[in-house]
Amino acid sequence: MTSSQLIDLRSDTVTKPSAGMREAMAKAQVGDDVYGEDPTINSLEERVAKLFGKEAALFCPSGSLANQLCIRMLVAAGEELITETNSHIVRAELGAGAVFSGITTRTWLAPRGLLSADDALNIARPDSGPYLVSTTAIAVENTHNFGGGTVQSIGEIKKLRQESEKLGIKLHLDGARIWNAHIASGVEFIEYGKYFDTVSVCLSKGLGAPVGSLMLSTKERVAKARQWRKRYGGGMRQAGILAAAGHYALDNNLPLLKVDHVRAKSIASAVAAVAPKVIDPATVDTNIVGLELNSLKISASELSSQLKEKGVLASALGPKYLRLVTHLDLTDGDVEEVNQILAQLLQRALVP
Ligand SMILES: *Cc1c(COP(=O)(O)O)cnc(C)c1O
């Protein structure tokens, strides 16, 4: 089976730029962005900053870099950033906060990654004196990737802001999929932006751009982050070609995320119809379907191999945790096929 025939549900990063997006990229006005002269990057930075009610934004080649620049602006070497145990920042950025910025972390564990302000506040230790590490920032991931694309409660975010502000602790939003959170919850971007000192967003996930993320904050922090981006080797030249894809994605692809959400729910329902212990469709908020295989003998990697034989790619992210992610490049037919294949394989796995 060639890769073009495979239905790829490993991530929403696997999308390829559409014809319309490629056309927008080809037509983009460009300049040298290290000199601040790329009009398409400048307009994208202004657009996204404004969308979240922030003073400024910085275009970055990856979401990890955007996250790392954000937390570097909030936390000094030898201070700590606290976050949920399965956050991307602590699990999937290869220790970058420690390697580049001397940032240490402690984490709290939350079911499905769901934020409870008290969980964070209970372990927060600001101004810890000369012998203990001081907490200077808290990171919140929305939607929560390894939590299964879960949407954070705006009430908990608000409470966390109120309480952390009293403690002098800053807040960072890892909003790689904040677009999905907005579509699912109806909460405006500006409302999400209001509670955080720094925000990172990705254009290369569900929005379907090939490359691109932004970090958002005050003018001062963004100016400083611009220097660090260059130091890290992330200064790009005529990258307006990439920013044009971002503009196109925001103009055209944002409303399409709701289709991804419906399809994820449909996959979850097809699974639950056969194996209800594996997933509760009610817990699927957005475009990520996390299958918990603890009740079955089969491991995530075994199920993933069986799916692959049938032409479906999924991610085994834990011994018993398999992730399927819906995205722009799927058709209704693909989803139907996935549903049938999953039902068949799980039925087989249920036989003792
Ligand atoms: C994908 C992702 C990022 C950034 O990933 P890159 O691959 O570096 O662009 C950050 N946070 C979360 C939650 C993500 O899912």
PDB file of N, CA and C in Angstrom, residues 36-112:
ATOM      1  N   GLY A  36      13.085  42.811   9.644  1.00  0.00           N
ATOM      2  CA  GLY A  36      11.723  43.264   9.943  1.00  0.00           C
ATOM      3  C   GLY A  36      10.998  43.776   8.719  1.00  0.00           C
ATOM      4  N   GLU A  37      11.428  43.324   7.537  1.00  0.00           N
ATOM      5  CA  GLU A  37      10.915  43.910   6.287  1.00  0.00           C
ATOM      6  C   GLU A  37      10.027  42.975   5.476  1.00  0.00           C
ATOM      7  N   ASP A  38       9.508  41.933   6.098  1.00  0.00           N
ATOM      8  CA  ASP A  38       8.608  41.063   5.336  1.00  0.00           C
ATOM      9  C   ASP A  38       7.166  41.487   5.627  1.00  0.00           C
ATOM     10  N   PRO A  39       6.502  42.097   4.648  1.00  0.00           N
ATOM     11  CA  PRO A  39       5.169  42.656   4.917  1.00  0.00           C
ATOM     12  C   PRO A  39       4.145  41.595   5.297  1.00  0.00           C
ATOM     13  N   THR A  40       4.295  40.395   4.744  1.00  0.00           N
ATOM     14  CA  THR A  40       3.297  39.354   5.028  1.00  0.00           C
ATOM     15  C   THR A  40       3.477  38.813   6.446  1.00  0.00           C
ATOM     16  N   ILE A  41       4.728  38.711   6.879  1.00  0.00           N
ATOM     17  CA  ILE A  41       4.967  38.302   8.274  1.00  0.00           C
ATOM     18  C   ILE A  41       4.502  39.409   9.217  1.00  0.00           C
ATOM     19  N   ASN A  42       4.847  40.641   8.889  1.00  0.00           N
ATOM     20  CA  ASN A  42       4.451  41.745   9.768  1.00  0.00           C
ATOM     21  C   ASN A  42       2.926  41.803   9.929  1.00  0.00           C
ATOM     22  N   SER A  43       2.211  41.621   8.815  1.00  0.00           N
ATOM     23  CA  SER A  43       0.752  41.713   8.915  1.00  0.00           C
ATOM     24  C   SER A  43       0.169  40.514   9.657  1.00  0.00           C
ATOM     25  N   LEU A  44       0.801  39.339   9.514  1.00  0.00           N
ATOM     26  CA  LEU A  44       0.315  38.166  10.257  1.00  0.00           C
ATOM     27  C   LEU A  44       0.563  38.362  11.762  1.00  0.00           C
ATOM     28  N   GLU A  45       1.737  38.880  12.105  1.00  0.00           N
ATOM     29  CA  GLU A  45       2.039  39.127  13.521  1.00  0.00           C
ATOM     30  C   GLU A  45       1.032  40.123  14.122  1.00  0.00           C
ATOM     31  N   GLU A  46       0.753  41.181  13.360  1.00  0.00           N
ATOM     32  CA  GLU A  46      -0.220  42.174  13.862  1.00  0.00           C
ATOM     33  C   GLU A  46      -1.605  41.557  13.990  1.00  0.00           C
ATOM     34  N   ARG A  47      -1.968  40.768  12.991  1.00  0.00           N
ATOM     35  CA  ARG A  47      -3.301  40.170  12.972  1.00  0.00           C
ATOM     36  C   ARG A  47      -3.526  39.241  14.165  1.00  0.00           C
ATOM     37  N   VAL A  48      -2.560  38.375  14.398  1.00  0.00           N
ATOM     38  CA  VAL A  48      -2.751  37.379  15.459  1.00  0.00           C
ATOM     39  C   VAL A  48      -2.637  38.035  16.840  1.00  0.00           C
ATOM     40  N   ALA A  49      -1.722  39.006  16.983  1.00  0.00           N
ATOM     41  CA  ALA A  49      -1.616  39.722  18.262  1.00  0.00           C
ATOM     42  C   ALA A  49      -2.959  40.378  18.590  1.00  0.00           C
ATOM     43  N   LYS A  50      -3.540  41.032  17.593  1.00  0.00           N
ATOM     44  CA  LYS A  50      -4.804  41.739  17.792  1.00  0.00           C
ATOM     45  C   LYS A  50      -5.934  40.761  18.139  1.00  0.00           C
ATOM     46  N   LEU A  51      -5.920  39.633  17.450  1.00  0.00           N
ATOM     47  CA  LEU A  51      -6.949  38.617  17.674  1.00  0.00           C
ATOM     48  C   LEU A  51      -7.012  38.213  19.156  1.00  0.00           C
ATOM     49  N   PHE A  52      -5.837  38.130  19.800  1.00  0.00           N
ATOM     50  CA  PHE A  52      -5.779  37.706  21.200  1.00  0.00           C
ATOM     51  C   PHE A  52      -5.647  38.881  22.162  1.00  0.00           C
ATOM     52  N   GLY A  53      -5.755  40.105  21.638  1.00  0.00           N
ATOM     53  CA  GLY A  53      -5.658  41.288  22.497  1.00  0.00           C
ATOM     54  C   GLY A  53      -4.268  41.505  23.060  1.00  0.00           C
ATOM     55  N   LYS A  54      -3.249  41.092  22.302  1.00  0.00           N
ATOM     56  CA  LYS A  54      -1.867  41.264  22.768  1.00  0.00           C
ATOM     57  C   LYS A  54      -1.184  42.397  21.988  1.00  0.00           C
ATOM     58  N   GLU A  55      -0.151  42.973  22.574  1.00  0.00           N
ATOM     59  CA  GLU A  55       0.532  44.105  21.923  1.00  0.00           C
ATOM     60  C   GLU A  55       1.316  43.690  20.694  1.00  0.00           C
ATOM     61  N   ALA A  56       1.910  42.512  20.746  1.00  0.00           N
ATOM     62  CA  ALA A  56       2.811  42.123  19.655  1.00  0.00           C
ATOM     63  C   ALA A  56       2.894  40.614  19.524  1.00  0.00           C
ATOM     64  N   ALA A  57       3.420  40.184  18.378  1.00  0.00           N
ATOM     65  CA  ALA A  57       3.590  38.752  18.116  1.00  0.00           C
ATOM     66  C   ALA A  57       4.880  38.524  17.345  1.00  0.00           C
ATOM     67  N   LEU A  58       5.354  37.289  17.399  1.00  0.00           N
ATOM     68  CA  LEU A  58       6.589  36.920  16.710  1.00  0.00           C
ATOM     69  C   LEU A  58       6.362  35.608  15.969  1.00  0.00           C
ATOM     70  N   PHE A  59       6.606  35.624  14.667  1.00  0.00           N
ATOM     71  CA  PHE A  59       6.436  34.431  13.839  1.00  0.00           C
ATOM     72  C   PHE A  59       7.608  33.475  14.090  1.00  0.00           C
ATOM     73  N   CYS A  60       7.295  32.213  14.320  1.00  0.00           N
ATOM     74  CA  CYS A  60       8.333  31.229  14.663  1.00  0.00           C
ATOM     75  C   CYS A  60       8.194  29.995  13.777  1.00  0.00           C
ATOM     76  N   PRO A  61       9.307  29.310  13.535  1.00  0.00           N
ATOM     77  CA  PRO A  61       9.218  28.108  12.714  1.00  0.00           C
ATOM     78  C   PRO A  61       8.493  26.933  13.370  1.00  0.00           C
ATOM     79  N   SER A  62       8.411  26.905  14.689  1.00  0.00           N
ATOM     80  CA  SER A  62       7.696  25.782  15.323  1.00  0.00           C
ATOM     81  C   SER A  62       7.000  26.240  16.593  1.00  0.00           C
ATOM     82  N   GLY A  63       6.040  25.415  17.008  1.00  0.00           N
ATOM     83  CA  GLY A  63       5.333  25.690  18.248  1.00  0.00           C
ATOM     84  C   GLY A  63       6.242  25.506  19.451  1.00  0.00           C
ATOM     85  N   SER A  64       7.165  24.568  19.333  1.00  0.00           N
ATOM     86  CA  SER A  64       8.100  24.372  20.445  1.00  0.00           C
ATOM     87  C   SER A  64       8.940  25.635  20.651  1.00  0.00           C
ATOM     88  N   LEU A  65       9.413  26.232  19.569  1.00  0.00           N
ATOM     89  CA  LEU A  65      10.200  27.463  19.712  1.00  0.00           C
ATOM     90  C   LEU A  65       9.333  28.577  20.302  1.00  0.00           C
ATOM     91  N   ALA A  66       8.095  28.689  19.826  1.00  0.00           N
ATOM     92  CA  ALA A  66       7.199  29.729  20.366  1.00  0.00           C
ATOM     93  C   ALA A  66       7.013  29.520  21.874  1.00  0.00           C
ATOM     94  N   ASN A  67       6.766  28.277  22.281  1.00  0.00           N
ATOM     95  CA  ASN A  67       6.630  27.975  23.715  1.00  0.00           C
ATOM     96  C   ASN A  67       7.903  28.337  24.477  1.00  0.00           C
ATOM     97  N   GLN A  68       9.032  27.922  23.936  1.00  0.00           N
ATOM     98  CA  GLN A  68      10.302  28.132  24.638  1.00  0.00           C
ATOM     99  C   GLN A  68      10.635  29.620  24.770  1.00  0.00           C
ATOM    100  N   LEU A  69      10.332  30.397  23.735  1.00  0.00           N
ATOM    101  CA  LEU A  69      10.581  31.838  23.825  1.00  0.00           C
ATOM    102  C   LEU A  69       9.659  32.456  24.873  1.00  0.00           C
ATOM    103  N   CYS A  70       8.412  32.005  24.883  1.00  0.00           N
ATOM    104  CA  CYS A  70       7.454  32.530  25.870  1.00  0.00           C
ATOM    105  C   CYS A  70       7.936  32.263  27.294  1.00  0.00           C
ATOM    106  N   ILE A  71       8.267  31.013  27.589  1.00  0.00           N
ATOM    107  CA  ILE A  71       8.595  30.702  28.981  1.00  0.00           C
ATOM    108  C   ILE A  71       9.930  31.329  29.380  1.00  0.00           C
ATOM    109  N   ARG A  72      10.817  31.478  28.413  1.00  0.00           N
ATOM    110  CA  ARG A  72      12.081  32.147  28.690  1.00  0.00           C
ATOM    111  C   ARG A  72      11.845  33.609  29.105  1.00  0.00           C
ATOM    112  N   MET A  73      10.805  34.220  28.537  1.00  0.00           N
ATOM    113  CA  MET A  73      10.501  35.613  28.872  1.00  0.00           C
ATOM    114  C   MET A  73       9.899  35.737  30.275  1.00  0.00           C
ATOM    115  N   LEU A  74       9.400  34.620  30.815  1.00  0.00           N
ATOM    116  CA  LEU A  74       8.717  34.676  32.114  1.00  0.00           C
ATOM    117  C   LEU A  74       9.525  34.101  33.266  1.00  0.00           C
ATOM    118  N   VAL A  75      10.401  33.160  32.958  1.00  0.00           N
ATOM    119  CA  VAL A  75      11.079  32.408  34.021  1.00  0.00           C
ATOM    120  C   VAL A  75      12.597  32.528  33.853  1.00  0.00           C
ATOM    121  N   ALA A  76      13.285  32.945  34.909  1.00  0.00           N
ATOM    122  CA  ALA A  76      14.748  33.067  34.845  1.00  0.00           C
ATOM    123  C   ALA A  76      15.395  31.719  35.137  1.00  0.00           C
ATOM    124  N   ALA A  77      16.660  31.577  34.779  1.00  0.00           N
ATOM    125  CA  ALA A  77      17.410  30.355  35.077  1.00  0.00           C
ATOM    126  C   ALA A  77      17.373  30.106  36.576  1.00  0.00           C
ATOM    127  N   GLY A  78      17.125  28.851  36.958  1.00  0.00           N
ATOM    128  CA  GLY A  78      17.072  28.504  38.376  1.00  0.00           C
ATOM    129  C   GLY A  78      15.713  28.734  39.017  1.00  0.00           C
ATOM    130  N   GLU A  79      14.774  29.220  38.218  1.00  0.00           N
ATOM    131  CA  GLU A  79      13.399  29.344  38.718  1.00  0.00           C
ATOM    132  C   GLU A  79      12.562  28.251  38.052  1.00  0.00           C
ATOM    133  N   GLU A  80      11.311  28.098  38.545  1.00  0.00           N
ATOM    134  CA  GLU A  80      10.529  26.996  37.971  1.00  0.00           C
ATOM    135  C   GLU A  80       9.236  27.418  37.299  1.00  0.00           C
ATOM    136  N   LEU A  81       8.907  26.581  36.312  1.00  0.00           N
ATOM    137  CA  LEU A  81       7.628  26.664  35.607  1.00  0.00           C
ATOM    138  C   LEU A  81       6.867  25.423  36.031  1.00  0.00           C
ATOM    139  N   ILE A  82       5.650  25.585  36.518  1.00  0.00           N
ATOM    140  CA  ILE A  82       4.870  24.398  36.856  1.00  0.00           C
ATOM    141  C   ILE A  82       3.759  24.198  35.833  1.00  0.00           C
ATOM    142  N   THR A  83       3.416  22.942  35.620  1.00  0.00           N
ATOM    143  CA  THR A  83       2.413  22.625  34.607  1.00  0.00           C
ATOM    144  C   THR A  83       1.866  21.217  34.842  1.00  0.00           C
ATOM    145  N   GLU A  84       0.906  20.822  34.014  1.00  0.00           N
ATOM    146  CA  GLU A  84       0.320  19.487  34.150  1.00  0.00           C
ATOM    147  C   GLU A  84       1.329  18.445  33.635  1.00  0.00           C
ATOM    148  N   THR A  85       1.320  17.270  34.260  1.00  0.00           N
ATOM    149  CA  THR A  85       2.326  16.240  33.989  1.00  0.00           C
ATOM    150  C   THR A  85       2.450  15.835  32.517  1.00  0.00           C
ATOM    151  N   ASN A  86       1.319  15.810  31.808  1.00  0.00           N
ATOM    152  CA  ASN A  86       1.378  15.364  30.416  1.00  0.00           C
ATOM    153  C   ASN A  86       1.392  16.512  29.402  1.00  0.00           C
ATOM    154  N   SER A  87       1.792  17.692  29.861  1.00  0.00           N
ATOM    155  CA  SER A  87       1.856  18.847  28.961  1.00  0.00           C
ATOM    156  C   SER A  87       2.949  18.669  27.918  1.00  0.00           C
ATOM    157  N   HIS A  88       2.686  19.219  26.750  1.00  0.00           N
ATOM    158  CA  HIS A  88       3.673  19.210  25.663  1.00  0.00           C
ATOM    159  C   HIS A  88       4.988  19.848  26.116  1.00  0.00           C
ATOM    160  N   ILE A  89       4.897  20.941  26.827  1.00  0.00           N
ATOM    161  CA  ILE A  89       6.098  21.675  27.269  1.00  0.00           C
ATOM    162  C   ILE A  89       7.045  20.795  28.077  1.00  0.00           C
ATOM    163  N   VAL A  90       6.516  19.914  28.895  1.00  0.00           N
ATOM    164  CA  VAL A  90       7.402  19.058  29.693  1.00  0.00           C
ATOM    165  C   VAL A  90       7.627  17.663  29.108  1.00  0.00           C
ATOM    166  N   ARG A  91       6.735  17.229  28.209  1.00  0.00           N
ATOM    167  CA  ARG A  91       6.897  15.863  27.691  1.00  0.00           C
ATOM    168  C   ARG A  91       7.433  15.799  26.271  1.00  0.00           C
ATOM    169  N   ALA A  92       7.187  16.840  25.499  1.00  0.00           N
ATOM    170  CA  ALA A  92       7.444  16.694  24.059  1.00  0.00           C
ATOM    171  C   ALA A  92       8.384  17.755  23.493  1.00  0.00           C
ATOM    172  N   GLU A  93       9.088  18.467  24.360  1.00  0.00           N
ATOM    173  CA  GLU A  93      10.026  19.461  23.843  1.00  0.00           C
ATOM    174  C   GLU A  93      11.463  19.126  24.263  1.00  0.00           C
ATOM    175  N   LEU A  94      11.647  17.872  24.587  1.00  0.00           N
ATOM    176  CA  LEU A  94      12.989  17.306  24.811  1.00  0.00           C
ATOM    177  C   LEU A  94      13.816  18.079  25.831  1.00  0.00           C
ATOM    178  N   GLY A  95      13.134  18.579  26.857  1.00  0.00           N
ATOM    179  CA  GLY A  95      13.860  19.253  27.931  1.00  0.00           C
ATOM    180  C   GLY A  95      14.382  20.629  27.555  1.00  0.00           C
ATOM    181  N   ALA A  96      13.806  21.226  26.527  1.00  0.00           N
ATOM    182  CA  ALA A  96      14.329  22.507  26.013  1.00  0.00           C
ATOM    183  C   ALA A  96      14.375  23.599  27.086  1.00  0.00           C
ATOM    184  N   GLY A  97      13.369  23.637  27.942  1.00  0.00           N
ATOM    185  CA  GLY A  97      13.341  24.671  28.983  1.00  0.00           C
ATOM    186  C   GLY A  97      14.553  24.580  29.889  1.00  0.00           C
ATOM    187  N   ALA A  98      14.963  23.346  30.193  1.00  0.00           N
ATOM    188  CA  ALA A  98      16.147  23.132  31.030  1.00  0.00           C
ATOM    189  C   ALA A  98      17.423  23.369  30.233  1.00  0.00           C
ATOM    190  N   VAL A  99      17.463  22.829  29.023  1.00  0.00           N
ATOM    191  CA  VAL A  99      18.677  22.906  28.206  1.00  0.00           C
ATOM    192  C   VAL A  99      19.014  24.359  27.846  1.00  0.00           C
ATOM    193  N   PHE A 100      18.026  25.100  27.375  1.00  0.00           N
ATOM    194  CA  PHE A 100      18.295  26.445  26.871  1.00  0.00           C
ATOM    195  C   PHE A 100      18.180  27.532  27.927  1.00  0.00           C
ATOM    196  N   SER A 101      17.250  27.361  28.854  1.00  0.00           N
ATOM    197  CA  SER A 101      16.925  28.487  29.738  1.00  0.00           C
ATOM    198  C   SER A 101      17.184  28.203  31.215  1.00  0.00           C
ATOM    199  N   GLY A 102      17.657  27.012  31.561  1.00  0.00           N
ATOM    200  CA  GLY A 102      17.907  26.690  32.965  1.00  0.00           C
ATOM    201  C   GLY A 102      16.647  26.673  33.812  1.00  0.00           C
ATOM    202  N   ILE A 103      15.515  26.392  33.155  1.00  0.00           N
ATOM    203  CA  ILE A 103      14.228  26.389  33.862  1.00  0.00           C
ATOM    204  C   ILE A 103      13.969  24.992  34.428  1.00  0.00           C
ATOM    205  N   THR A 104      13.586  24.933  35.701  1.00  0.00           N
ATOM    206  CA  THR A 104      13.206  23.638  36.267  1.00  0.00           C
ATOM    207  C   THR A 104      11.681  23.547  36.306  1.00  0.00           C
ATOM    208  N   THR A 105      11.176  22.316  36.455  1.00  0.00           N
ATOM    209  CA  THR A 105       9.720  22.145  36.473  1.00  0.00           C
ATOM    210  C   THR A 105       9.295  21.207  37.592  1.00  0.00           C
ATOM    211  N   ARG A 106       8.092  21.420  38.077  1.00  0.00           N
ATOM    212  CA  ARG A 106       7.368  20.410  38.841  1.00  0.00           C
ATOM    213  C   ARG A 106       6.003  20.344  38.194  1.00  0.00           C
ATOM    214  N   THR A 107       5.350  19.198  38.340  1.00  0.00           N
ATOM    215  CA  THR A 107       4.074  19.035  37.639  1.00  0.00           C
ATOM    216  C   THR A 107       3.002  18.477  38.560  1.00  0.00           C
ATOM    217  N   TRP A 108       1.768  18.725  38.185  1.00  0.00           N
ATOM    218  CA  TRP A 108       0.628  18.062  38.828  1.00  0.00           C
ATOM    219  C   TRP A 108      -0.056  17.212  37.764  1.00  0.00           C
ATOM    220  N   LEU A 109      -0.660  16.107  38.202  1.00  0.00           N
ATOM    221  CA  LEU A 109      -1.323  15.200  37.263  1.00  0.00           C
ATOM    222  C   LEU A 109      -2.826  15.447  37.307  1.00  0.00           C
ATOM    223  N   ALA A 110      -3.412  15.630  36.132  1.00  0.00           N
ATOM    224  CA  ALA A 110      -4.861  15.859  36.079  1.00  0.00           C
ATOM    225  C   ALA A 110      -5.494  14.892  35.094  1.00  0.00           C
ATOM    226  N   PRO A 111      -6.634  14.265  35.489  1.00  0.00           N
ATOM    227  CA  PRO A 111      -7.326  13.374  34.559  1.00  0.00           C
ATOM    228  C   PRO A 111      -7.644  14.125  33.265  1.00  0.00           C
ATOM    229  N   ARG A 112      -7.300  13.520  32.134  1.00  0.00           N
ATOM    230  CA  ARG A 112      -7.509  14.102  30.800  1.00  0.00           C
ATOM    231  C   ARG A 112      -6.884  15.488  30.657  1.00  0.00           C
TER     232      ARG A 112
END
